[in-house]
PDB file of C-alpha atoms in Angstrom:
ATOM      1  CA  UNK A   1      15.401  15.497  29.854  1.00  0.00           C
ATOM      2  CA  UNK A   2      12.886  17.846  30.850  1.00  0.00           C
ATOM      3  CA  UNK A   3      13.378  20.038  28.195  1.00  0.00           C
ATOM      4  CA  UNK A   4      13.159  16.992  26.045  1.00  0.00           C
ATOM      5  CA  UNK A   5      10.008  15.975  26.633  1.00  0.00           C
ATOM      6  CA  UNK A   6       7.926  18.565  27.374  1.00  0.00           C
ATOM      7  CA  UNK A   7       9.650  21.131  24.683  1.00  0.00           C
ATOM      8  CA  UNK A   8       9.982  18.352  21.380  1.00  0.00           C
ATOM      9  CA  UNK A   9       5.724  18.241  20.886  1.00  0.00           C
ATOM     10  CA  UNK A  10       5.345  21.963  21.592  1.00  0.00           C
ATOM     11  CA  UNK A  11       8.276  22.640  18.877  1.00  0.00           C
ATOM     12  CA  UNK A  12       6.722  20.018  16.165  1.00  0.00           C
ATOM     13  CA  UNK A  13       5.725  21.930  13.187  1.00  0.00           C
ATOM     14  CA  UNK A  14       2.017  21.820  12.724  1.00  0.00           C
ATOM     15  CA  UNK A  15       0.284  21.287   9.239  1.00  0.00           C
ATOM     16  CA  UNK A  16      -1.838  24.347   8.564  1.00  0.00           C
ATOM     17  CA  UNK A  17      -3.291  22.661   5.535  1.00  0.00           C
ATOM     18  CA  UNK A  18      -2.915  19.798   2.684  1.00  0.00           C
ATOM     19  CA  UNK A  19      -3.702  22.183  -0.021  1.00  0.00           C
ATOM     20  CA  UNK A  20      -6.066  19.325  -1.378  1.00  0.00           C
ATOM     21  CA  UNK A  21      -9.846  20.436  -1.847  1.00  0.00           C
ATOM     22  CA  UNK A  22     -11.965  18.573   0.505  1.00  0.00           C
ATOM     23  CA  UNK A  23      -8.602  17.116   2.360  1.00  0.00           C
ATOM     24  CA  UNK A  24      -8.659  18.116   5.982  1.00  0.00           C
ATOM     25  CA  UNK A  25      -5.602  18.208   8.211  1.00  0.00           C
ATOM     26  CA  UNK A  26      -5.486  15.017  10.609  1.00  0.00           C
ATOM     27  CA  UNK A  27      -3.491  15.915  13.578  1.00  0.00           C
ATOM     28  CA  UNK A  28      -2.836  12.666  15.148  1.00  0.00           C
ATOM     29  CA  UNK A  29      -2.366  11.219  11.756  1.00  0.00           C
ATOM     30  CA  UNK A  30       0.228   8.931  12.643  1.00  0.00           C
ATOM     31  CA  UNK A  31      -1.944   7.217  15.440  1.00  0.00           C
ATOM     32  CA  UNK A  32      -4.895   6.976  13.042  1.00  0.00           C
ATOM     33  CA  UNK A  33      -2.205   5.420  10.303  1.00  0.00           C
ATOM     34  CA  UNK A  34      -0.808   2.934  12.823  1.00  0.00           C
ATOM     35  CA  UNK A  35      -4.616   1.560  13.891  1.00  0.00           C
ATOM     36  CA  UNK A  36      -5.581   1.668   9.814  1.00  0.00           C
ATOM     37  CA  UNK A  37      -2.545  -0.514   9.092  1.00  0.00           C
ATOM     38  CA  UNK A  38      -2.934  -2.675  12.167  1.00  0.00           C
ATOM     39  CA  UNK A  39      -6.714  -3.374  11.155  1.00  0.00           C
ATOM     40  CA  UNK A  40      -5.699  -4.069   7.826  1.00  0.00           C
ATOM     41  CA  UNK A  41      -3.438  -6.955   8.842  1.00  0.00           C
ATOM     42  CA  UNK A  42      -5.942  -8.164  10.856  1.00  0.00           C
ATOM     43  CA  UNK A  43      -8.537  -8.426   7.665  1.00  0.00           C
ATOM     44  CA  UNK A  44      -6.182  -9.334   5.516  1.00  0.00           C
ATOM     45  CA  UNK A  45      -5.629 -12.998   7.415  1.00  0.00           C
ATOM     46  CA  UNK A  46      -9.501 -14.232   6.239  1.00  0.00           C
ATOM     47  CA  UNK A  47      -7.736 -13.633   2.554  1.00  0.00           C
ATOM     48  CA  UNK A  48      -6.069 -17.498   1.864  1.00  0.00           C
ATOM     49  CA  UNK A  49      -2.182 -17.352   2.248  1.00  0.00           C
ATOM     50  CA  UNK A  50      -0.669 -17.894  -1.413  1.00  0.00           C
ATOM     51  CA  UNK A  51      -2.916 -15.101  -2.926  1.00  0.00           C
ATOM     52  CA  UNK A  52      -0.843 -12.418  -4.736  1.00  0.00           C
ATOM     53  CA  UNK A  53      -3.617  -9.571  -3.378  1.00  0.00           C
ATOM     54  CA  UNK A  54      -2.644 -10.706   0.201  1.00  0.00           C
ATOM     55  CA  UNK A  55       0.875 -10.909  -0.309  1.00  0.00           C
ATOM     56  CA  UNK A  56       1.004  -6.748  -1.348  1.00  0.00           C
ATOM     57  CA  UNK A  57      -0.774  -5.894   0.854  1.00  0.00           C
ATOM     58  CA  UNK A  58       0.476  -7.074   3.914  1.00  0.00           C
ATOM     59  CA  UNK A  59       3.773  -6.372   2.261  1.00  0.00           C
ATOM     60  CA  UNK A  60       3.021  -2.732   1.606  1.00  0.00           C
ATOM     61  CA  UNK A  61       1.429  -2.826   5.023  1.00  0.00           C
ATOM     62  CA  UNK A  62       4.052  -3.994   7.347  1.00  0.00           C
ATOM     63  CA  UNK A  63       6.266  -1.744   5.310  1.00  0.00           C
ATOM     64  CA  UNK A  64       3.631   1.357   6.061  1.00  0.00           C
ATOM     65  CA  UNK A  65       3.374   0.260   9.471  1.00  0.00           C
ATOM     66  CA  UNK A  66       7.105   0.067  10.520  1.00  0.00           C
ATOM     67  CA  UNK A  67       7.624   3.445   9.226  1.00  0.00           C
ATOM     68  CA  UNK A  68       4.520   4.985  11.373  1.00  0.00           C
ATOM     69  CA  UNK A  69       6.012   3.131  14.565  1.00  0.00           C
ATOM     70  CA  UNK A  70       8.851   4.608  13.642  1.00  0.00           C
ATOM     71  CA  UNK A  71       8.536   7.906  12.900  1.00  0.00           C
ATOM     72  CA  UNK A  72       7.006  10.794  15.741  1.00  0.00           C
ATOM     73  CA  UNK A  73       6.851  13.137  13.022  1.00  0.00           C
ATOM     74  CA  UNK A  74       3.816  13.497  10.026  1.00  0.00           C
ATOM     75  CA  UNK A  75       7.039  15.025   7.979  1.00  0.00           C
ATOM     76  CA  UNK A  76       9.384  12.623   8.319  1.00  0.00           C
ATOM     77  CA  UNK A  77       6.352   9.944   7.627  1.00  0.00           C
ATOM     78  CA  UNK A  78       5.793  11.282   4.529  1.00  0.00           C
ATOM     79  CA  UNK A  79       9.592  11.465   3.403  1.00  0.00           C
ATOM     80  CA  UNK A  80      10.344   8.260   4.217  1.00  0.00           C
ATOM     81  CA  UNK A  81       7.357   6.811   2.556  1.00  0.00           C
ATOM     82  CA  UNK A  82       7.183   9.109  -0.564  1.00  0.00           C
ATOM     83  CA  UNK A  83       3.149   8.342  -1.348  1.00  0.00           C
ATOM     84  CA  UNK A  84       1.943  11.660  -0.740  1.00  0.00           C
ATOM     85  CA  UNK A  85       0.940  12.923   2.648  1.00  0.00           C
ATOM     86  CA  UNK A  86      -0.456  11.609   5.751  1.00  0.00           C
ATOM     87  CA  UNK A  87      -4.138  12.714   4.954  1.00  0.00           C
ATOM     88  CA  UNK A  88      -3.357  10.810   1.770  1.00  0.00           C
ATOM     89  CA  UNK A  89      -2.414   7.518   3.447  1.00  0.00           C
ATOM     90  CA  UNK A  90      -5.108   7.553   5.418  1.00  0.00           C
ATOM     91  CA  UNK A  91      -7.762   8.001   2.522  1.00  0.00           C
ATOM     92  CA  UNK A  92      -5.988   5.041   1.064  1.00  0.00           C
ATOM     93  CA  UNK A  93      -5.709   2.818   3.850  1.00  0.00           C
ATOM     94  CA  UNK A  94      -9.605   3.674   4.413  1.00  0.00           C
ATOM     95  CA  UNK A  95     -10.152   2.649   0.887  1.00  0.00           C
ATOM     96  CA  UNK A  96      -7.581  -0.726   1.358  1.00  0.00           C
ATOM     97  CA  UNK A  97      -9.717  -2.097   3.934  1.00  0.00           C
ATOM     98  CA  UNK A  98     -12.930  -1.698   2.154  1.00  0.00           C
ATOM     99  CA  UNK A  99     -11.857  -3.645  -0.789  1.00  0.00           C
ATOM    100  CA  UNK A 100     -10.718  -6.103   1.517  1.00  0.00           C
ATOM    101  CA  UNK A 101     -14.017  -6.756   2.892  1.00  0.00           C
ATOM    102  CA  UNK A 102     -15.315  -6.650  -1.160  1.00  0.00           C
ATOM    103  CA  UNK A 103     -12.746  -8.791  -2.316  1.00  0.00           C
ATOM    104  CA  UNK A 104     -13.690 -11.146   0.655  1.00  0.00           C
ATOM    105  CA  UNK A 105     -17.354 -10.989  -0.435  1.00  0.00           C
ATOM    106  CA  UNK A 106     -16.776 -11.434  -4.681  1.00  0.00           C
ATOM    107  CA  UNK A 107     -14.129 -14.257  -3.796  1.00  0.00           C
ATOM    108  CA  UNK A 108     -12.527 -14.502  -6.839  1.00  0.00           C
ATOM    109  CA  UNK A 109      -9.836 -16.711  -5.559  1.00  0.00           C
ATOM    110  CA  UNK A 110     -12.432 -19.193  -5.334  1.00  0.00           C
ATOM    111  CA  UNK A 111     -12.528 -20.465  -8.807  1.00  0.00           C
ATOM    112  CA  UNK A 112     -12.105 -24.036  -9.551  1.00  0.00           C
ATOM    113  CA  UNK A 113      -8.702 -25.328 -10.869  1.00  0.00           C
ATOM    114  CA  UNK A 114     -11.045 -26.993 -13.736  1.00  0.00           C
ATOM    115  CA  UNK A 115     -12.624 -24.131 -14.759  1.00  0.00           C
ATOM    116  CA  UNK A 116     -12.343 -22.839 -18.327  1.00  0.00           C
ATOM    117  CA  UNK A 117     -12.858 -18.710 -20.201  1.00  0.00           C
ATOM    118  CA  UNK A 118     -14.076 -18.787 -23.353  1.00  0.00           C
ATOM    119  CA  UNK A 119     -11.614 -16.490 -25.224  1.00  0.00           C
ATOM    120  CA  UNK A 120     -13.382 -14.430 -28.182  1.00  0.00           C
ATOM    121  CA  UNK A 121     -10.718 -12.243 -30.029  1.00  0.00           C
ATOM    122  CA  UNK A 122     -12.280  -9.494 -31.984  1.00  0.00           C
ATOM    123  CA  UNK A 123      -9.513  -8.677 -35.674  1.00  0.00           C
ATOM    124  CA  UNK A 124     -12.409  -5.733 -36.119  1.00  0.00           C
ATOM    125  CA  UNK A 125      -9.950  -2.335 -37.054  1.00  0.00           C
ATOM    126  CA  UNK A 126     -10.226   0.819 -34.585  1.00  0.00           C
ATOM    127  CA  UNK A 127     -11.433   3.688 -35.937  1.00  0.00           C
ATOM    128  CA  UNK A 128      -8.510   6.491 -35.937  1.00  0.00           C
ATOM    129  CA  UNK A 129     -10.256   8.730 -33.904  1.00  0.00           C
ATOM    130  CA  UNK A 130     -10.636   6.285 -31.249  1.00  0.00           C
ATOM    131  CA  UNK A 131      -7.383   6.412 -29.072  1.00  0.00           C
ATOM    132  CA  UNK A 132      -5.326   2.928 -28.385  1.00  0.00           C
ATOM    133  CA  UNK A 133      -4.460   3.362 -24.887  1.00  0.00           C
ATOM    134  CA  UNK A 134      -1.384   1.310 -24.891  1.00  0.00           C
ATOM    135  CA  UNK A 135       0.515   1.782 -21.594  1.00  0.00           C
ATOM    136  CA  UNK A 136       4.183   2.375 -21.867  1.00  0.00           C
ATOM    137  CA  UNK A 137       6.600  -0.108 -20.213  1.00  0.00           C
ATOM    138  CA  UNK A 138       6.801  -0.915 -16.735  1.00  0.00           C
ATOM    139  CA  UNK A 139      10.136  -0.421 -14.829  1.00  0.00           C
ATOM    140  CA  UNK A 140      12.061  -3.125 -13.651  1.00  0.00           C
ATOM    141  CA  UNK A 141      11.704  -2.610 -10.314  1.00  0.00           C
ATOM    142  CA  UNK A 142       7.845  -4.177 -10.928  1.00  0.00           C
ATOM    143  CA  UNK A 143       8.579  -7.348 -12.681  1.00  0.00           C
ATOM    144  CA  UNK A 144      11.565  -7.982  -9.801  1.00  0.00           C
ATOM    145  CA  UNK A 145       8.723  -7.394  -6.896  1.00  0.00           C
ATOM    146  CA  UNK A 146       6.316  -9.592  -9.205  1.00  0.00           C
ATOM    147  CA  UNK A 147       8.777 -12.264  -9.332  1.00  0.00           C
ATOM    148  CA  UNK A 148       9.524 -11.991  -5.438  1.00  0.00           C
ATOM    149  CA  UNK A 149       5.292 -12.074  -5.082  1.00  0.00           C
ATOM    150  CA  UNK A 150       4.508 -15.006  -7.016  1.00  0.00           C
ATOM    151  CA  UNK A 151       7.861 -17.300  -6.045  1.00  0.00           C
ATOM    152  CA  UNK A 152       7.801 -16.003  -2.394  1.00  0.00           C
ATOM    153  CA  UNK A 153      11.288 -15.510  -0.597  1.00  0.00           C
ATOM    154  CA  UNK A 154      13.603 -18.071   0.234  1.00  0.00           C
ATOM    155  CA  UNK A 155      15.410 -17.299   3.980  1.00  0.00           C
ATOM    156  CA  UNK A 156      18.366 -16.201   2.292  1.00  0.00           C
ATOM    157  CA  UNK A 157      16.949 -13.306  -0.443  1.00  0.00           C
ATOM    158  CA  UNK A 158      14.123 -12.153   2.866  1.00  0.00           C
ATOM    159  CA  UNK A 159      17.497 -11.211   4.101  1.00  0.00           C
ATOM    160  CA  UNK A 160      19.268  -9.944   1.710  1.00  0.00           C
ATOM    161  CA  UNK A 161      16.087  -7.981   0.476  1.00  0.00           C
ATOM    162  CA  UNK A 162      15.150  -6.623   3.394  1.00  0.00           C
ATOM    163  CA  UNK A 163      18.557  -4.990   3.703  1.00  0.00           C
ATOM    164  CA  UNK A 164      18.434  -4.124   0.488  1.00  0.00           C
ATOM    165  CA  UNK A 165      14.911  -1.813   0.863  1.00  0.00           C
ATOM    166  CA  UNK A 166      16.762  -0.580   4.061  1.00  0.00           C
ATOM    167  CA  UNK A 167      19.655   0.697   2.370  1.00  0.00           C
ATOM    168  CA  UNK A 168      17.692   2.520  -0.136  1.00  0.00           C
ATOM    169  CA  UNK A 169      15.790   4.400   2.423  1.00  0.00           C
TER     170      UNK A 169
END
């Protein structure tokens, strides 16, 4: 027991470097992760409930969160969550927050029901040298977490979903 705790921190690999330019080594990166995610959450509430931006994130969130609370080690963080590493996620979550508090400020949710875009469609031809960025197809793994976004889980498929993502991992 002694061994145990004493011995498992002093054995824990430590990260030399990220081998990113300008990307610093965090050592208590999980504990920074956990209070990024938990703040997030907490932002994320003045966002109204049925909003698709709210919905990822806290979904992507939680998901982050659970694997931090989880996990003692920055490695197995990173493995389980496959989105780079922990100086990574912590960039990002930095960044997540402070388009929270922009999206909060711009509101776009806020547009009337009523309201109506002018469309203008433009038949002009595009010069050849001009490239048509055209993005490929999207895998169906998006359109199936689109659909589960928009239509929002019945008890049954929260279950049966959340089993799912666990088996996978």
């Amino acid at each position: 027991m002694f061994l145990r705790a004493i011995g498992r921190p002093l054995l824990a690999r430590v990260k030399q470097t990220t081998g990113i330019v300008g990307l610093d080594v965090v050592p208590n990166a999980r504990e920074v992760l956990i209070d990024l995610y938990s703040k997030t959450l907490k932002e994320i509430q003045t966002v109204p409930e049925d909003e698709g931006y709210r919905k990822a994130v806290e979904s992507f969130t939680k998901h982050r969160l659970k694997v931090c609370q989880e996990e003692e080690d920055w490695e197995a963080i990173e493995k389980r969550l496959g989105c780079g590493q922990v100086e990574e996620l912590i960039e990002e979550a930095r960044d997540e927050l402070t388009l929270i508090g922009k999206m909060i400020e711009w509101d776009p949710w806020g547009i009337p029901d009523d309201f109506e875009c002018e469309v203008i469609e433009n038949d002009a031809p595009v010069p050849k040298h001009i490239p048509l960025h055209r993005p490929g197809p999207l895998p169906e793994e998006f359109y199936k977490t689109l659909e589960a976004l928009t239509s929002g889980p019945k008890k049954d498929e929260a279950a049966v979903t959340s089993s799912e993502s666990q088996s996978k991992e």
